[in-house]
Amino acid sequence: MDSNNNKIEKVVELLRSSKHTVVFTGAGVSVESGIPPFRGAGGLWERYDPEEVASIYGFKRNPKAFWEFAKELLVKTKAEPNKAHYAIAELEKMGIVKAVITQNIDMLHQKAGSSRVLELHGSMEYVDCLDCHTAYKWEEIEKKIEKEIPRCESCGSYYLKPRVVFFGEALPSDVLSEAMDEARKCDVFMVVGSSLVVYPAAHLPFIAKENEAKLIIINYDPTDRDEMFDVVIHGKAGDILLKIVEKLKHV
Ligand code: APR
Ligand code: ZN
């Protein structure tokens, strides 16, 4: 049996006896949907400067740089949920997963059927004009950015900012405190596809551990936090989570 299979058995055992599992995801859970991660192989931060394309200062200096980046991150991929998203939604339907806490802004967990999703870094669902405060749905903007940099239809401004958390901005406090509550009350905290380098999101596994939860990480690459986890599985989230759900279905 390859070492991952033994570890998958251990995860199945932990999930089967869990009363309240929380799943915490990062960009790695969407890589199999065609959305590049930020770090590791093919990471966006090797090709883009986060200060320029993902910070509030960079956005105010040059919103066009963000929209070029957004085109690659979200539009070109026409991303759909992958096996990992569907497996996590299935674990919720099985009554095991009570909440998904995600750092992702791609809304793929909801598209896959997860109903309780805490988006720590917001999402692309709404885009606001910073000048006249007109609010747009993502679909209206998505149509435009194939051809041009979107402008506000009411006032012509280029300062159309999606409701995502840029570097230099605070996380939505209500979402963050709900996520901390979940980390406190869960008995299993499962990280999927995150390098655990960006705070305060990366603090959540520590809160779960302080509250005696069992910690699982499923990530392609090792992280600096692996040693705090009870089970560490390195590999692709889609295949691994599918195996876990299959085994849970067969008692
Ligand atoms: N399956 C599982 N893990 C994967 C896969 C895969 N198919 N592909 C990549 N990974 C792993 C990588 O090994 C990497 O460690 O996913 C992790 C993604 O890490 P990051 O790109 O750093 O993403 P994330 O942890 O979500 O970053 C947090 O940083 O730039 C900010 O706001 C941005 O929300 C983001 C935050
Ligand atoms: Zn406007």
PDB file of C-alpha atoms in Angstrom, residues 57-199:
ATOM      1  CA  TYR A  57      -2.126  50.798  -3.298  1.00  0.00           C
ATOM      2  CA  GLY A  58      -1.306  49.182  -6.654  1.00  0.00           C
ATOM      3  CA  PHE A  59      -4.990  49.136  -7.617  1.00  0.00           C
ATOM      4  CA  LYS A  60      -5.406  52.845  -6.891  1.00  0.00           C
ATOM      5  CA  ARG A  61      -2.232  53.620  -8.870  1.00  0.00           C
ATOM      6  CA  ASN A  62      -3.208  51.475 -11.864  1.00  0.00           C
ATOM      7  CA  PRO A  63      -6.503  49.486 -11.901  1.00  0.00           C
ATOM      8  CA  LYS A  64      -5.688  48.218 -15.408  1.00  0.00           C
ATOM      9  CA  ALA A  65      -2.855  46.013 -14.049  1.00  0.00           C
ATOM     10  CA  PHE A  66      -5.351  44.279 -11.743  1.00  0.00           C
ATOM     11  CA  TRP A  67      -7.831  43.605 -14.583  1.00  0.00           C
ATOM     12  CA  GLU A  68      -5.099  42.077 -16.789  1.00  0.00           C
ATOM     13  CA  PHE A  69      -4.252  39.805 -13.842  1.00  0.00           C
ATOM     14  CA  ALA A  70      -7.945  39.030 -13.172  1.00  0.00           C
ATOM     15  CA  LYS A  71      -8.359  38.000 -16.820  1.00  0.00           C
ATOM     16  CA  GLU A  72      -5.705  35.287 -16.361  1.00  0.00           C
ATOM     17  CA  LEU A  73      -6.856  34.330 -12.873  1.00  0.00           C
ATOM     18  CA  LEU A  74     -10.538  33.935 -13.635  1.00  0.00           C
ATOM     19  CA  VAL A  75     -11.789  34.748 -17.098  1.00  0.00           C
ATOM     20  CA  LYS A  76      -9.448  32.822 -19.404  1.00  0.00           C
ATOM     21  CA  THR A  77      -9.860  29.714 -17.305  1.00  0.00           C
ATOM     22  CA  LYS A  78     -13.699  29.784 -17.459  1.00  0.00           C
ATOM     23  CA  ALA A  79     -13.196  27.739 -14.306  1.00  0.00           C
ATOM     24  CA  GLU A  80     -15.661  25.085 -13.215  1.00  0.00           C
ATOM     25  CA  PRO A  81     -15.564  23.156  -9.910  1.00  0.00           C
ATOM     26  CA  ASN A  82     -13.307  20.068  -9.935  1.00  0.00           C
ATOM     27  CA  LYS A  83     -13.424  16.699  -8.122  1.00  0.00           C
ATOM     28  CA  ALA A  84     -12.035  18.285  -4.955  1.00  0.00           C
ATOM     29  CA  HIS A  85     -14.803  20.897  -4.731  1.00  0.00           C
ATOM     30  CA  TYR A  86     -17.474  18.261  -5.365  1.00  0.00           C
ATOM     31  CA  ALA A  87     -15.961  15.889  -2.796  1.00  0.00           C
ATOM     32  CA  ILE A  88     -15.982  18.643  -0.164  1.00  0.00           C
ATOM     33  CA  ALA A  89     -19.642  19.440  -1.002  1.00  0.00           C
ATOM     34  CA  GLU A  90     -20.407  15.702  -0.689  1.00  0.00           C
ATOM     35  CA  LEU A  91     -18.798  15.623   2.770  1.00  0.00           C
ATOM     36  CA  GLU A  92     -21.190  18.426   3.774  1.00  0.00           C
ATOM     37  CA  LYS A  93     -24.178  16.465   2.394  1.00  0.00           C
ATOM     38  CA  MET A  94     -22.977  13.449   4.437  1.00  0.00           C
ATOM     39  CA  GLY A  95     -23.272  15.653   7.545  1.00  0.00           C
ATOM     40  CA  ILE A  96     -19.496  15.540   8.216  1.00  0.00           C
ATOM     41  CA  VAL A  97     -18.335  18.974   7.015  1.00  0.00           C
ATOM     42  CA  LYS A  98     -20.180  21.808   8.767  1.00  0.00           C
ATOM     43  CA  ALA A  99     -18.361  24.734   7.109  1.00  0.00           C
ATOM     44  CA  VAL A 100     -15.856  25.521   4.378  1.00  0.00           C
ATOM     45  CA  ILE A 101     -13.496  28.406   5.138  1.00  0.00           C
ATOM     46  CA  THR A 102     -11.844  29.512   1.919  1.00  0.00           C
ATOM     47  CA  GLN A 103      -9.150  32.015   0.933  1.00  0.00           C
ATOM     48  CA  ASN A 104     -10.289  31.707  -2.692  1.00  0.00           C
ATOM     49  CA  ILE A 105     -12.370  34.315  -4.521  1.00  0.00           C
ATOM     50  CA  ASP A 106     -13.529  32.035  -7.363  1.00  0.00           C
ATOM     51  CA  MET A 107     -16.894  30.953  -5.825  1.00  0.00           C
ATOM     52  CA  LEU A 108     -16.254  27.345  -6.986  1.00  0.00           C
ATOM     53  CA  HIS A 109     -17.219  25.798  -3.635  1.00  0.00           C
ATOM     54  CA  GLN A 110     -20.704  27.278  -3.946  1.00  0.00           C
ATOM     55  CA  LYS A 111     -20.910  26.202  -7.595  1.00  0.00           C
ATOM     56  CA  ALA A 112     -20.052  22.631  -6.491  1.00  0.00           C
ATOM     57  CA  GLY A 113     -22.906  22.660  -3.942  1.00  0.00           C
ATOM     58  CA  SER A 114     -21.259  23.629  -0.643  1.00  0.00           C
ATOM     59  CA  SER A 115     -23.834  25.707   1.240  1.00  0.00           C
ATOM     60  CA  ARG A 116     -21.840  27.089   4.197  1.00  0.00           C
ATOM     61  CA  VAL A 117     -18.816  28.871   2.693  1.00  0.00           C
ATOM     62  CA  LEU A 118     -16.911  31.550   4.622  1.00  0.00           C
ATOM     63  CA  GLU A 119     -14.963  33.645   2.081  1.00  0.00           C
ATOM     64  CA  LEU A 120     -12.143  35.193   4.115  1.00  0.00           C
ATOM     65  CA  HIS A 121     -10.819  37.154   1.120  1.00  0.00           C
ATOM     66  CA  GLY A 122     -14.227  38.018  -0.330  1.00  0.00           C
ATOM     67  CA  SER A 123     -15.188  37.044  -3.855  1.00  0.00           C
ATOM     68  CA  MET A 124     -15.652  38.371  -7.367  1.00  0.00           C
ATOM     69  CA  GLU A 125     -19.468  38.192  -6.980  1.00  0.00           C
ATOM     70  CA  TYR A 126     -19.864  41.982  -6.803  1.00  0.00           C
ATOM     71  CA  VAL A 127     -17.755  44.780  -8.281  1.00  0.00           C
ATOM     72  CA  ASP A 128     -18.121  48.335  -6.907  1.00  0.00           C
ATOM     73  CA  CYS A 129     -17.283  51.655  -8.513  1.00  0.00           C
ATOM     74  CA  LEU A 130     -15.067  53.413  -5.964  1.00  0.00           C
ATOM     75  CA  ASP A 131     -16.125  56.813  -7.361  1.00  0.00           C
ATOM     76  CA  CYS A 132     -19.921  56.687  -7.592  1.00  0.00           C
ATOM     77  CA  HIS A 133     -20.516  53.443  -5.629  1.00  0.00           C
ATOM     78  CA  THR A 134     -22.551  51.778  -8.364  1.00  0.00           C
ATOM     79  CA  ALA A 135     -22.516  48.014  -7.714  1.00  0.00           C
ATOM     80  CA  TYR A 136     -22.213  45.488 -10.550  1.00  0.00           C
ATOM     81  CA  LYS A 137     -22.640  41.686 -10.616  1.00  0.00           C
ATOM     82  CA  TRP A 138     -19.483  39.836 -11.730  1.00  0.00           C
ATOM     83  CA  GLU A 139     -21.271  38.450 -14.802  1.00  0.00           C
ATOM     84  CA  GLU A 140     -21.821  42.004 -16.148  1.00  0.00           C
ATOM     85  CA  ILE A 141     -18.105  42.781 -15.809  1.00  0.00           C
ATOM     86  CA  GLU A 142     -16.871  39.364 -16.943  1.00  0.00           C
ATOM     87  CA  LYS A 143     -18.442  39.959 -20.365  1.00  0.00           C
ATOM     88  CA  LYS A 144     -16.471  43.192 -20.782  1.00  0.00           C
ATOM     89  CA  ILE A 145     -12.986  42.188 -19.702  1.00  0.00           C
ATOM     90  CA  GLU A 146     -12.418  39.897 -22.698  1.00  0.00           C
ATOM     91  CA  LYS A 147     -12.259  43.007 -24.867  1.00  0.00           C
ATOM     92  CA  GLU A 148     -11.427  45.974 -22.659  1.00  0.00           C
ATOM     93  CA  ILE A 149     -10.597  47.252 -19.182  1.00  0.00           C
ATOM     94  CA  PRO A 150     -14.046  47.685 -17.550  1.00  0.00           C
ATOM     95  CA  ARG A 151     -15.297  51.207 -16.900  1.00  0.00           C
ATOM     96  CA  CYS A 152     -18.220  52.336 -14.758  1.00  0.00           C
ATOM     97  CA  GLU A 153     -21.320  52.857 -16.959  1.00  0.00           C
ATOM     98  CA  SER A 154     -22.644  55.543 -14.614  1.00  0.00           C
ATOM     99  CA  CYS A 155     -19.574  57.746 -14.207  1.00  0.00           C
ATOM    100  CA  GLY A 156     -16.912  56.385 -16.585  1.00  0.00           C
ATOM    101  CA  SER A 157     -14.477  55.616 -13.769  1.00  0.00           C
ATOM    102  CA  TYR A 158     -11.831  52.885 -14.161  1.00  0.00           C
ATOM    103  CA  TYR A 159     -11.944  52.353 -10.400  1.00  0.00           C
ATOM    104  CA  LEU A 160     -14.160  49.277 -10.510  1.00  0.00           C
ATOM    105  CA  LYS A 161     -13.049  47.148  -7.557  1.00  0.00           C
ATOM    106  CA  PRO A 162     -14.281  43.607  -6.901  1.00  0.00           C
ATOM    107  CA  ARG A 163     -15.323  42.848  -3.301  1.00  0.00           C
ATOM    108  CA  VAL A 164     -12.093  40.919  -2.709  1.00  0.00           C
ATOM    109  CA  VAL A 165      -9.557  41.663   0.028  1.00  0.00           C
ATOM    110  CA  PHE A 166      -6.453  43.198  -1.490  1.00  0.00           C
ATOM    111  CA  PHE A 167      -3.118  43.173   0.343  1.00  0.00           C
ATOM    112  CA  GLY A 168      -3.245  46.183   2.659  1.00  0.00           C
ATOM    113  CA  GLU A 169      -6.973  45.755   3.344  1.00  0.00           C
ATOM    114  CA  ALA A 170      -8.634  44.231   6.400  1.00  0.00           C
ATOM    115  CA  LEU A 171     -10.517  40.938   6.104  1.00  0.00           C
ATOM    116  CA  PRO A 172     -14.326  41.190   6.553  1.00  0.00           C
ATOM    117  CA  SER A 173     -14.505  41.122  10.378  1.00  0.00           C
ATOM    118  CA  ASP A 174     -17.840  39.257  10.534  1.00  0.00           C
ATOM    119  CA  VAL A 175     -16.543  36.469   8.269  1.00  0.00           C
ATOM    120  CA  LEU A 176     -13.232  36.252  10.137  1.00  0.00           C
ATOM    121  CA  SER A 177     -14.898  35.976  13.548  1.00  0.00           C
ATOM    122  CA  GLU A 178     -17.298  33.313  12.237  1.00  0.00           C
ATOM    123  CA  ALA A 179     -14.287  31.414  10.836  1.00  0.00           C
ATOM    124  CA  MET A 180     -12.498  31.668  14.197  1.00  0.00           C
ATOM    125  CA  ASP A 181     -15.635  30.330  15.916  1.00  0.00           C
ATOM    126  CA  GLU A 182     -15.652  27.370  13.538  1.00  0.00           C
ATOM    127  CA  ALA A 183     -11.949  26.726  14.186  1.00  0.00           C
ATOM    128  CA  ARG A 184     -12.655  26.802  17.930  1.00  0.00           C
ATOM    129  CA  LYS A 185     -15.594  24.386  17.918  1.00  0.00           C
ATOM    130  CA  CYS A 186     -14.509  21.847  15.314  1.00  0.00           C
ATOM    131  CA  ASP A 187     -13.035  18.461  16.236  1.00  0.00           C
ATOM    132  CA  VAL A 188     -11.401  17.969  12.817  1.00  0.00           C
ATOM    133  CA  PHE A 189      -9.790  20.808  10.814  1.00  0.00           C
ATOM    134  CA  MET A 190      -8.823  19.773   7.267  1.00  0.00           C
ATOM    135  CA  VAL A 191      -6.620  22.064   5.155  1.00  0.00           C
ATOM    136  CA  VAL A 192      -6.790  21.522   1.384  1.00  0.00           C
ATOM    137  CA  GLY A 193      -4.444  23.280  -1.065  1.00  0.00           C
ATOM    138  CA  SER A 194      -2.907  26.094   0.927  1.00  0.00           C
ATOM    139  CA  SER A 195       0.720  27.083   1.576  1.00  0.00           C
ATOM    140  CA  LEU A 196      -0.417  28.580   4.929  1.00  0.00           C
ATOM    141  CA  VAL A 197       1.784  31.678   4.542  1.00  0.00           C
ATOM    142  CA  VAL A 198      -0.803  34.482   4.548  1.00  0.00           C
ATOM    143  CA  TYR A 199      -2.182  35.718   7.872  1.00  0.00           C
TER     144      TYR A 199
END
